[in-house]
Amino acid sequence: MKLVAVMLLLALIGGCRPVLSPTVQPDPAPGERMQTNKSAIVSDVHSYSNPQKVRVRHVDLDWTVHFDHKVMRGHADLLIERPAGSSDPLILDTRDLTIVTVSTSSGDGSWSPAEFTLGTPDKLLGAPLTITLPSGSVKRVRVEYETSPGASGLQWMEPSQTAGRKSPFMFTQSQAIHARSWIPVQDSPQVRLTYTAKVRVPPGVIAVMSAENNPRTSQGGEYSFVMRQPIPAYLIALAVGDLAFRATGPRTGIYADPTIVESAAAEFADTEAMIKATESLYGPYRWGRYDLLVLPPSFPFGGMENPVLTFATPTVIAGDRSLVSLVSHELAHSWSGNLVTNATWRDFWLNEGFTVYLERRILEVVYGARRARMEAVLGRRDLDSDLAKLDDRDEILYVDLAGRDPDDGFTHVPYEKGALFLLQLEQTFGRDRFDRFLRGYFDHFAFQSITTADFVTYLRANLLNERPELAATIPLDEWIYGTALPASAPRVTSDAFTTVEQLSARWLSREIQSAALPVKEWTTHEWLHFLSSMPKDLSADRMAELDAAFKLTSVGNSEIAHQWLLMAIRAGYEPAYARVEEYLVSIGRRKLIKPLYEELVKSPAGRDRAQAIYRKARPGYHPIAVTTLDPIVGLK
Ligand code: BES
Ligand code: ZN
């Protein structure tokens, strides 16, 4: 491609705006990047699409955002590839989309109407959109469409649900299979595509996307974005609201409500140090900028690794950087997940297990081994508590999700069991060797989506083969295809926590009073460990002692509050009931609220309270949280 043509195309896409990320090369142009696929398309039970026949390589998106009707209207121009002579239709995933028209073009600028059918909607998967392609040289397919106000991947919020209470807000959450609720697309993570987007928004709000992104150069409320790296659809993301920006480093910054952007920038000031740490271990950061977007508190996750722009819950702004492992986690996905991606949701542990392993390595570099170990122990405790409750089939890394919502695979198993498996490889082969292995793995599969089998093959050929006597000590099949944990799973320990356990035992036996606990020296992690080491039947009286000494009912740290409120519900500790309600109404992060509802509904009186609270809170929750909570609370 001639440079002039590339420049012209870029000028058209970008409206001549300055490109914010100088590290992103302008060549090749979007959609023209050659893709060499090391792995073939495999079947994906969560997509109707047919990429093995017709493959979408690039999409040009164009939307107008309508807050009044809670819809986005516009079109998606899909650039397709298919074998010569193919007569196969293009099948896209959709959910609750209204299709206005479909047309095709050979790329000469003229469009012809195309025949299409929208299949019967499936509750889990949505509806396949089957588009007949004329034989010949069709290269582009345009779908004009509108989203529905109930789209599972969008949350529309009133001004009152934002920190500034001034402007409405909308954001997307596409992982796992929600991209299809706002874009007609081949919604399988093995299909990677580049994109451009034009977004028109009303006055008073700006648009940001997880792409090359310069929201300070809008023209009359129209924003333009470009993603030059091929990514899976679940990483396409958009947010629209009253957002301010603060730089925290040369390639890092924060977008947040103007009222919280300063505190967010202070909380996340170590982001550049984290990037440097990750680069030194696993190779260059390949995405240009790394910004964080702090969402309203209803964001159903802690964080989402949307490329270039991680979406994050405000509940990690604790004031002391104690919850920023979230940033190291989402940042790590820039290698494990976004660069090397799970081919299907069955392979989700390749994303999350690797990422948790990387997250702790980053924490170790930036905050030291003491902190990394504490977090690892807390992770193991979460894993053990899941293993005690889960069905056998959900204890397997290579989990069978057929017929199920992939969001159901969101347990600690892919995260913590996956990370322990990698830790065993590290401990067996030595850190230096394993670091080199991982770095080679990221390079080898960069911008590819791979299956568990692809990983195993690579592991055998590039690590296990070198030292058969060591390889023999790794129960590989048990790790990946077995339930529970192999007996040889590494044990993680923390001296800091051993000290806490001794203190908590002495406090429980009344050998020491609350005032004698050295809480001034405790970090958030020690608090969490102290509270979770309490027996499940701790009495309300003993809770009252702790509360009197440490004011735990009004603690601001969202994780400590979560643990405390869980104990309060268990113990029937009434002075915390109002706080339970306030917490559940003001936060929508699923991990923090789901266990509280589950604990509440265990008693008849608790169930009544849960339902009363849920009635108030539900309108403010994200569709993904509502789907999880409705059956738990038993209220619609
Ligand atoms: N990619 C996940 C979030 C996700 C997973 C969304 C599956 C939808 C489906 C993200 O990286 C993540 O793991 N977030 C965690 C935080 C992390 C610190 C463990 C979360 O949201 O709790
Ligand atoms: Zn993750």
XYZ file of C-alpha atoms and ligand atoms in Angstrom:
659
model
C 0.000 0.000 0.000
C 1.402 3.378 -0.958
C 2.084 5.711 1.907
C 0.001 8.475 0.334
C -3.022 6.230 0.181
C -2.530 5.225 3.806
C -2.290 8.856 4.870
C -5.421 9.682 2.924
C -7.313 6.840 4.520
C -6.113 7.859 7.966
C -7.078 11.460 7.362
C -10.546 10.298 6.362
C -10.883 8.087 9.399
C -9.363 10.429 11.888
C -10.713 13.714 10.609
C -7.116 15.033 10.452
C -6.858 14.937 14.225
C -3.449 14.488 15.760
C -2.739 10.887 16.558
C -2.378 10.518 20.298
C -0.271 7.390 20.347
C 2.948 7.887 18.441
C 4.006 4.312 19.155
C 1.237 2.885 16.988
C 2.542 2.571 13.458
C 0.308 4.067 10.780
C 1.039 1.225 8.390
C -0.641 -1.116 7.579
C -4.049 0.482 7.330
C -6.924 -1.039 9.297
C -8.308 -4.131 7.704
C -5.289 -4.593 5.493
C -3.001 -6.161 8.043
C -1.948 -9.584 6.900
C -3.052 -12.151 9.375
C -1.310 -15.449 9.599
C -3.410 -17.811 11.613
C -1.415 -20.464 13.352
C -4.567 -22.135 14.553
C -7.609 -23.192 12.579
C -11.130 -22.127 13.431
C -12.639 -24.473 16.017
C -16.276 -24.909 16.886
C -17.627 -22.458 19.432
C -20.839 -23.375 21.216
C -21.444 -19.708 22.009
C -21.552 -18.364 18.475
C -23.818 -18.925 15.472
C -21.262 -17.377 13.149
C -19.424 -19.267 10.387
C -15.891 -17.819 10.229
C -14.569 -21.079 8.752
C -16.592 -20.189 5.631
C -16.781 -16.397 5.527
C -14.482 -14.387 7.718
C -14.942 -10.824 8.933
C -11.548 -9.058 9.041
C -12.458 -5.468 9.761
C -15.474 -3.341 10.595
C -16.245 0.352 10.161
C -18.777 1.369 12.767
C -20.978 4.440 12.774
C -23.402 5.260 15.571
C -25.543 7.980 17.014
C -26.115 7.622 20.743
C -29.672 8.454 21.854
C -29.965 8.829 25.619
C -33.650 9.744 25.384
C -34.585 6.343 23.939
C -31.630 4.421 25.380
C -30.614 3.165 21.958
C -27.743 3.412 19.519
C -28.579 3.702 15.829
C -26.184 3.327 12.975
C -24.431 0.847 10.802
C -21.614 -1.647 10.711
C -19.650 -2.053 7.450
C -17.995 -5.437 7.601
C -15.023 -6.279 5.422
C -15.201 -9.993 4.627
C -12.945 -12.691 3.212
C -14.078 -15.939 1.614
C -12.674 -18.508 -0.782
C -13.144 -17.760 -4.482
C -16.378 -19.256 -5.787
C -17.903 -19.549 -2.328
C -21.677 -19.344 -2.153
C -21.932 -19.497 1.599
C -23.940 -16.859 3.415
C -22.399 -14.653 6.094
C -23.760 -15.538 9.533
C -23.441 -12.953 12.272
C -24.361 -13.037 15.943
C -26.976 -10.595 17.174
C -29.040 -10.173 20.316
C -32.065 -7.911 20.512
C -30.949 -5.890 17.491
C -33.448 -4.377 15.087
C -32.063 -4.813 11.596
C -33.125 -2.002 9.278
C -31.415 -2.938 6.011
C -28.521 -5.045 4.793
C -26.557 -4.249 1.665
C -23.407 -5.483 -0.009
C -20.678 -3.885 -2.061
C -17.677 -5.000 -4.039
C -15.827 -2.061 -2.585
C -16.381 0.380 -5.458
C -18.619 2.597 -3.341
C -21.944 1.321 -4.700
C -24.271 -0.755 -2.511
C -26.960 -3.281 -3.434
C -29.667 -4.523 -1.095
C -29.044 -8.041 0.235
C -31.427 -10.718 1.428
C -31.213 -11.588 5.068
C -33.045 -13.565 7.727
C -32.963 -13.108 11.469
C -33.354 -16.474 13.206
C -35.464 -17.250 16.259
C -33.833 -15.702 19.301
C -32.239 -18.075 21.783
C -32.224 -16.853 25.380
C -28.523 -17.517 25.751
C -27.107 -16.872 22.300
C -29.392 -14.337 20.670
C -30.341 -14.738 17.008
C -28.223 -15.575 13.955
C -28.375 -12.988 11.189
C -27.923 -14.877 7.922
C -27.008 -12.718 4.959
C -27.087 -14.075 1.432
C -23.981 -13.034 -0.470
C -24.165 -12.688 -4.225
C -21.478 -14.674 -5.984
C -18.615 -12.619 -7.272
C -16.586 -9.911 -5.752
C -18.537 -8.838 -2.670
C -16.103 -7.484 -0.118
C -18.262 -5.402 2.157
C -21.510 -5.996 3.970
C -23.367 -3.102 5.562
C -25.873 -3.739 8.335
C -28.005 -0.812 9.385
C -29.464 -1.432 12.796
C -30.625 -0.201 16.158
C -29.940 -1.593 19.628
C -32.693 -2.267 22.146
C -33.035 -0.357 25.442
C -32.574 -3.663 27.267
C -29.361 -4.627 25.393
C -27.381 -6.977 27.636
C -24.070 -5.302 26.811
C -25.114 -1.713 27.473
C -25.971 0.142 30.623
C -27.813 3.438 30.343
C -27.697 5.572 33.442
C -29.481 8.597 34.754
C -27.379 11.574 35.913
C -28.255 10.612 39.520
C -26.343 7.345 39.076
C -23.048 9.109 38.353
C -20.573 10.759 40.728
C -21.196 14.243 39.305
C -24.997 13.737 39.078
C -25.023 16.116 36.113
C -25.026 14.106 32.894
C -26.301 10.731 31.764
C -23.837 7.905 31.208
C -23.668 4.855 28.986
C -21.057 2.148 28.806
C -20.611 -1.196 27.095
C -19.465 -4.519 28.535
C -18.949 -7.050 25.765
C -17.203 -9.972 27.449
C -18.229 -12.716 27.232
C -21.004 -12.732 24.590
C -22.574 -9.291 24.794
C -20.837 -7.557 21.864
C -23.635 -9.022 19.745
C -26.191 -6.958 21.667
C -24.726 -3.766 20.228
C -22.800 -4.855 17.112
C -23.798 -7.493 14.533
C -20.548 -9.424 14.508
C -18.893 -12.847 14.502
C -18.902 -12.932 18.265
C -16.394 -15.701 18.903
C -13.049 -14.809 20.481
C -11.187 -16.677 17.746
C -12.369 -14.140 15.183
C -10.068 -11.134 15.359
C -10.789 -7.915 13.566
C -9.599 -4.339 13.268
C -12.063 -1.463 13.356
C -12.790 2.190 12.988
C -15.710 3.932 14.662
C -17.545 7.220 14.407
C -19.729 8.088 17.354
C -22.100 11.043 17.594
C -23.128 12.069 21.097
C -25.251 14.886 22.538
C -23.756 18.027 24.080
C -22.346 17.748 27.607
C -20.877 14.264 27.208
C -17.870 12.809 25.427
C -17.224 9.406 23.876
C -14.212 7.196 24.555
C -13.408 3.825 23.050
C -10.853 1.113 23.645
C -8.974 2.192 20.554
C -6.733 5.016 19.443
C -8.586 7.628 21.199
C -8.429 11.380 21.336
C -11.636 12.643 22.900
C -10.267 16.163 23.107
C -10.522 16.562 19.354
C -14.194 16.052 18.718
C -15.939 18.009 16.029
C -19.471 18.980 16.955
C -20.047 15.980 19.174
C -18.629 13.492 16.665
C -15.739 11.290 17.813
C -13.538 9.034 15.707
C -11.558 5.994 16.742
C -9.322 3.440 15.130
C -8.115 0.034 16.317
C -5.282 -1.179 14.101
C -4.540 -4.409 15.927
C -6.766 -7.400 15.227
C -8.805 -8.043 18.371
C -11.737 -10.285 19.294
C -15.180 -8.632 19.403
C -15.420 -8.985 23.188
C -12.725 -6.315 23.478
C -14.659 -3.632 21.604
C -15.797 -1.046 24.136
C -17.419 2.375 24.277
C -18.369 4.749 27.069
C -20.213 8.049 26.851
C -20.502 10.505 29.714
C -19.168 13.604 31.395
C -15.524 12.552 31.620
C -12.381 14.449 32.517
C -8.845 13.301 31.725
C -5.686 13.469 33.895
C -2.326 12.238 32.673
C -0.440 10.017 35.125
C 2.585 9.364 32.920
C 3.862 9.650 29.359
C 1.555 6.942 28.038
C -0.903 6.569 30.913
C -3.864 8.558 32.151
C -7.270 8.458 33.785
C -10.709 9.221 32.407
C -13.243 9.709 35.163
C -16.114 11.848 36.333
C -14.622 15.327 36.921
C -15.478 15.057 40.630
C -13.284 11.985 41.162
C -10.604 12.256 38.508
C -7.993 13.677 40.911
C -8.417 10.977 43.522
C -8.423 8.347 40.776
C -5.202 9.755 39.299
C -3.548 9.608 42.727
C -4.751 6.053 43.338
C -3.453 4.800 39.998
C -0.201 6.762 39.901
C 1.885 3.556 39.778
C 0.497 2.429 36.432
C 3.590 3.377 34.400
C 5.787 1.504 36.883
C 3.561 -1.530 36.394
C 3.882 -1.331 32.613
C 7.665 -1.109 32.868
C 7.736 -4.100 35.214
C 5.619 -6.172 32.831
C 7.693 -5.172 29.821
C 10.886 -6.182 31.567
C 9.437 -9.632 32.199
C 7.356 -10.378 29.127
C 8.349 -8.061 26.307
C 7.127 -4.731 24.968
C 3.682 -3.301 25.569
C 2.291 -3.396 22.041
C -0.803 -1.229 22.255
C 0.467 2.355 22.403
C -1.272 4.117 25.298
C -2.670 2.545 28.454
C -5.461 4.603 30.010
C -7.963 3.741 32.712
C -11.619 4.663 32.623
C -13.281 4.846 36.031
C -16.934 3.949 35.606
C -19.947 4.669 37.799
C -20.300 2.257 40.749
C -22.840 0.082 38.930
C -20.080 -1.380 36.717
C -20.662 -5.107 37.312
C -16.980 -6.080 37.333
C -13.848 -4.973 39.090
C -12.160 -4.315 35.818
C -12.375 -5.111 32.134
C -9.232 -5.261 30.029
C -10.530 -3.318 27.042
C -7.371 -2.638 25.011
C -5.722 0.758 25.471
C -8.475 1.689 27.933
C -9.140 -0.562 30.908
C -12.613 -0.077 32.384
C -12.527 -0.051 36.193
C -14.896 0.083 39.131
C -14.602 3.129 41.412
C -14.742 0.720 44.385
C -10.978 0.201 44.120
C -10.270 3.852 44.869
C -9.428 3.195 48.514
C -7.154 6.168 49.084
C -4.071 4.061 49.819
C -3.485 2.131 46.554
C -4.278 -1.066 48.440
C -6.642 -2.398 45.780
C -4.596 -1.597 42.678
C -3.839 -5.231 41.977
C -6.864 -4.678 39.782
C -4.710 -2.490 37.536
C -1.864 -4.986 37.428
C -4.449 -7.621 36.525
C -6.122 -5.711 33.704
C -2.753 -4.466 32.447
C -1.409 -8.038 32.386
C -4.243 -8.903 30.005
C -2.445 -6.727 27.436
C -0.194 -9.801 27.136
C -2.347 -12.704 28.362
C -5.803 -12.289 26.876
C -5.575 -9.404 24.459
C -2.343 -10.380 22.689
C -2.795 -14.135 23.124
C -6.509 -14.789 23.402
C -8.645 -17.756 24.404
C -10.127 -19.251 21.211
C -13.411 -20.131 22.928
C -14.860 -19.552 26.404
C -13.863 -23.126 27.255
C -10.294 -21.880 27.120
C -11.027 -18.911 29.405
C -8.413 -20.094 31.894
C -5.739 -19.261 29.284
C -6.813 -15.637 29.693
C -7.432 -15.475 33.408
C -5.054 -18.047 34.909
C -2.094 -16.547 33.040
C -3.247 -13.071 33.971
C -3.465 -13.811 37.694
C 0.021 -15.318 37.538
C 1.335 -12.202 35.740
C -0.601 -9.884 38.059
C 1.262 -11.258 41.101
C 4.625 -11.074 39.345
C 3.947 -7.403 38.578
C 2.895 -6.734 42.186
C 6.075 -8.359 43.376
C 8.212 -6.002 41.283
C 6.276 -2.847 42.143
C 5.215 -3.485 45.770
C 7.440 -6.330 46.929
C 7.121 -10.033 47.653
C 5.325 -9.538 50.974
C 2.311 -7.982 49.269
C 2.319 -10.425 46.351
C 2.324 -13.373 48.751
C -0.544 -11.991 50.798
C -2.618 -11.581 47.656
C -1.729 -15.111 46.564
C -2.891 -16.525 49.898
C -6.163 -14.590 49.696
C -6.597 -15.957 46.171
C -6.035 -19.504 47.384
C -8.606 -19.034 50.116
C -11.169 -17.852 47.534
C -10.339 -20.860 45.376
C -10.763 -23.293 48.268
C -14.113 -21.816 49.159
C -15.275 -22.180 45.551
C -13.966 -25.751 45.332
C -16.026 -26.574 48.417
C -19.244 -25.441 46.721
C -18.873 -26.021 42.988
C -20.097 -28.951 40.905
C -17.250 -31.220 39.823
C -17.556 -30.127 36.209
C -16.863 -26.512 37.178
C -13.631 -27.433 38.920
C -12.069 -28.266 35.561
C -9.860 -25.681 33.826
C -11.001 -26.848 30.395
C -14.595 -26.325 31.466
C -17.590 -27.547 29.482
C -19.917 -24.575 29.055
C -22.179 -26.035 26.347
C -25.724 -24.838 26.853
C -24.636 -22.456 29.570
C -23.937 -18.773 29.861
C -20.150 -18.338 29.664
C -20.541 -15.812 32.468
C -21.216 -18.925 34.616
C -17.581 -19.907 34.112
C -16.659 -16.836 36.134
C -15.469 -18.630 39.276
C -12.089 -18.593 40.973
C -11.171 -21.851 39.221
C -9.891 -20.462 35.882
C -8.223 -17.628 37.796
C -6.578 -19.224 40.795
C -6.256 -22.843 39.744
C -4.854 -21.636 36.433
C -2.339 -19.412 38.243
C -1.295 -22.241 40.575
C -0.632 -24.471 37.577
C 1.724 -21.859 36.123
C 3.324 -21.384 39.534
C 4.087 -25.092 39.616
C 5.728 -24.834 36.193
C 7.744 -21.859 37.447
C 8.846 -23.641 40.595
C 9.715 -26.816 38.721
C 11.674 -25.327 35.837
C 13.018 -22.282 37.662
C 11.953 -18.688 37.373
C 14.418 -17.625 34.710
C 13.587 -20.486 32.424
C 9.842 -20.082 32.911
C 10.003 -16.325 32.322
C 11.794 -16.968 29.042
C 9.202 -19.567 28.145
C 6.333 -17.157 28.758
C 7.978 -14.390 26.832
C 8.451 -16.738 23.895
C 4.838 -17.854 24.201
C 3.538 -14.273 23.982
C 5.747 -13.586 20.959
C 4.848 -16.810 19.223
C 1.085 -16.418 19.573
C 0.921 -12.602 19.456
C -2.421 -11.433 18.005
C -3.658 -15.031 17.804
C -6.536 -16.791 19.508
C -5.557 -20.225 20.762
C -7.099 -23.302 22.330
C -6.024 -25.190 25.417
C -4.632 -27.883 23.099
C -2.529 -25.272 21.248
C -1.049 -24.241 24.582
C -0.322 -27.813 25.640
C 1.397 -28.550 22.337
C 3.514 -25.417 22.673
C 4.326 -26.208 26.300
C 5.472 -29.719 25.452
C 7.596 -28.560 22.525
C 9.175 -25.560 24.213
C 9.566 -26.449 27.859
C 8.556 -29.945 28.956
C 10.660 -31.593 26.216
C 13.872 -30.081 27.599
C 13.757 -31.816 30.936
C 11.678 -35.028 30.797
C 12.569 -35.862 34.390
C 11.048 -32.552 35.557
C 8.132 -32.773 33.138
C 7.255 -36.146 34.669
C 6.549 -34.420 37.981
C 3.856 -32.145 36.480
C 0.411 -33.780 36.449
C -0.558 -31.888 33.305
C -3.772 -33.734 32.501
C -4.904 -33.552 36.080
C -4.366 -29.793 36.105
C -6.240 -29.148 32.893
C -8.866 -31.869 32.675
C -9.226 -32.930 36.307
C -11.439 -31.739 39.153
C -10.146 -30.231 42.414
C -6.392 -29.623 42.690
C -3.539 -32.056 42.111
C -1.953 -33.187 45.386
C 1.292 -31.559 44.287
C -0.277 -28.105 43.811
C 2.070 -25.444 45.205
C 1.262 -24.090 48.653
C 1.453 -20.365 49.021
C 2.249 -18.923 52.416
C 2.664 -15.501 53.945
C 4.586 -14.753 57.133
C 2.552 -11.592 57.548
C -0.599 -13.681 57.598
C 0.827 -16.215 60.029
C 1.308 -13.333 62.452
C -2.276 -12.206 61.869
C -3.552 -15.733 62.494
C -1.710 -15.900 65.812
C -3.226 -12.592 66.844
C -6.709 -13.553 65.790
C -6.474 -16.809 67.762
C -5.404 -14.883 70.860
C -8.201 -12.358 70.392
C -10.757 -15.122 69.932
C -9.659 -16.870 73.129
C -9.805 -13.471 74.886
C -6.138 -13.670 75.666
C -5.857 -10.171 74.216
C -8.349 -7.316 73.876
C -9.231 -5.558 70.645
C -7.125 -2.560 71.684
C -4.036 -4.783 71.751
C -4.303 -5.692 68.077
C -1.514 -3.879 66.159
C -3.917 -2.560 63.536
C -1.861 0.576 62.894
C 0.634 -1.655 61.099
C -1.997 -3.537 59.154
C -2.566 -3.137 55.466
C -5.906 -3.843 53.819
C -4.734 -7.388 53.157
C -4.006 -8.077 56.800
C -7.423 -6.738 57.727
C -9.052 -8.981 55.156
C -7.167 -11.972 56.435
C -7.940 -11.156 60.052
C -11.673 -10.859 59.389
C -11.891 -13.913 57.194
C -10.024 -16.012 59.734
C -12.893 -15.495 62.190
C -15.178 -18.502 62.728
C -18.407 -18.496 60.715
C -20.432 -18.445 63.938
C -18.749 -15.394 65.444
C -21.324 -13.810 67.760
C -22.906 -10.398 67.384
C -21.363 -9.452 70.753
C -17.871 -10.115 69.501
C -18.644 -8.212 66.331
C -19.727 -5.304 68.523
C -16.359 -5.381 70.315
C -14.490 -5.088 67.038
C -16.824 -2.400 65.812
C -16.400 -0.349 68.968
C -12.640 -0.507 68.647
C -12.267 -0.056 64.855
C -15.512 1.445 63.485
C -15.732 -1.298 60.906
C -19.358 -0.634 60.020
C -18.343 2.694 58.554
C -15.068 1.582 56.956
C -14.637 3.071 53.484
C -12.476 0.361 51.901
C -14.927 -1.586 49.723
C -13.236 -4.971 50.233
C -12.960 -4.692 54.012
C -16.545 -3.417 54.155
C -17.644 -6.383 52.047
C -16.042 -8.891 54.401
C -17.374 -7.121 57.478
C -20.925 -6.896 56.154
C -20.867 -10.569 55.192
C -19.972 -11.375 58.798
C -22.619 -8.952 60.065
C -25.329 -10.737 58.089
C -24.128 -14.130 59.328
C -24.007 -12.983 62.944
C -27.293 -11.033 62.832
C -25.325 -7.957 63.879
C -28.079 -5.356 63.606
C -26.052 -2.135 63.945
C -24.625 -2.881 60.490
C -27.971 -3.506 58.741
C -28.391 0.054 57.495
C -24.872 -0.086 56.082
C -25.656 -3.377 54.332
C -28.512 -1.656 52.563
C -26.513 1.433 51.702
C -23.693 -0.748 50.339
C -25.983 -2.879 48.186
C -27.834 0.111 46.786
C -24.736 2.117 45.961
C -22.466 -0.584 44.479
C -23.182 -2.841 41.506
C -19.933 -4.795 41.345
C -21.151 -8.365 41.225
C -18.290 -9.902 43.188
C -18.966 -7.557 46.119
C -22.761 -7.755 46.229
C -23.644 -11.318 45.195
C -22.219 -12.990 48.330
C -24.123 -10.525 50.534
C -27.445 -11.355 48.883
C -26.623 -15.063 49.062
C -25.957 -14.748 52.763
C -29.091 -12.683 53.373
C -31.502 -15.112 51.712
C -30.382 -17.961 53.971
C -32.904 -16.965 56.661
C -36.593 -16.085 56.140
C -36.203 -12.635 57.732
C -33.027 -12.066 55.757
C -34.791 -13.009 52.540
C -37.430 -10.344 53.224
C -34.728 -7.772 53.769
C -32.851 -8.914 50.681
C -35.984 -8.507 48.593
C -36.760 -5.070 50.007
C -33.202 -3.895 49.327
C -33.124 -5.498 45.894
C -36.343 -3.748 44.931
C -34.592 -0.430 45.516
C -31.239 -1.415 44.078
C -32.240 -3.394 40.975
C -33.073 -0.412 38.728
C -29.513 0.822 39.216
C -27.803 -2.513 38.523
C -26.301 -3.569 35.201
C -28.207 -6.197 33.129
C -25.393 -8.706 33.783
C -25.735 -8.263 37.564
C -29.520 -8.488 37.328
C -29.260 -11.794 35.434
C -27.110 -13.181 38.242
C -29.133 -11.774 41.127
C -32.749 -12.313 40.061
C -32.669 -16.059 40.733
C -30.768 -15.598 44.004
C -33.131 -13.026 45.481
C -36.189 -14.577 43.855
C -37.682 -11.295 42.739
C -38.343 -9.840 39.317
N -11.927 -10.128 31.954
C -12.299 -10.079 33.320
C -13.716 -9.657 33.523
C -14.740 -10.561 32.871
C -14.573 -11.934 32.808
C -15.880 -10.012 32.344
C -15.542 -12.736 32.197
C -16.836 -10.804 31.736
C -16.668 -12.173 31.662
C -11.386 -9.147 34.116
O -10.074 -9.148 33.687
C -11.364 -9.635 35.527
O -10.938 -10.719 35.745
N -11.821 -8.815 36.452
C -11.850 -9.139 37.863
C -10.809 -8.371 38.623
C -9.526 -9.045 38.836
C -8.645 -8.205 39.749
C -9.559 -10.467 39.262
C -13.169 -8.687 38.440
O -13.904 -7.980 37.736
O -13.474 -9.020 39.563
Zn -9.065 -10.922 34.095
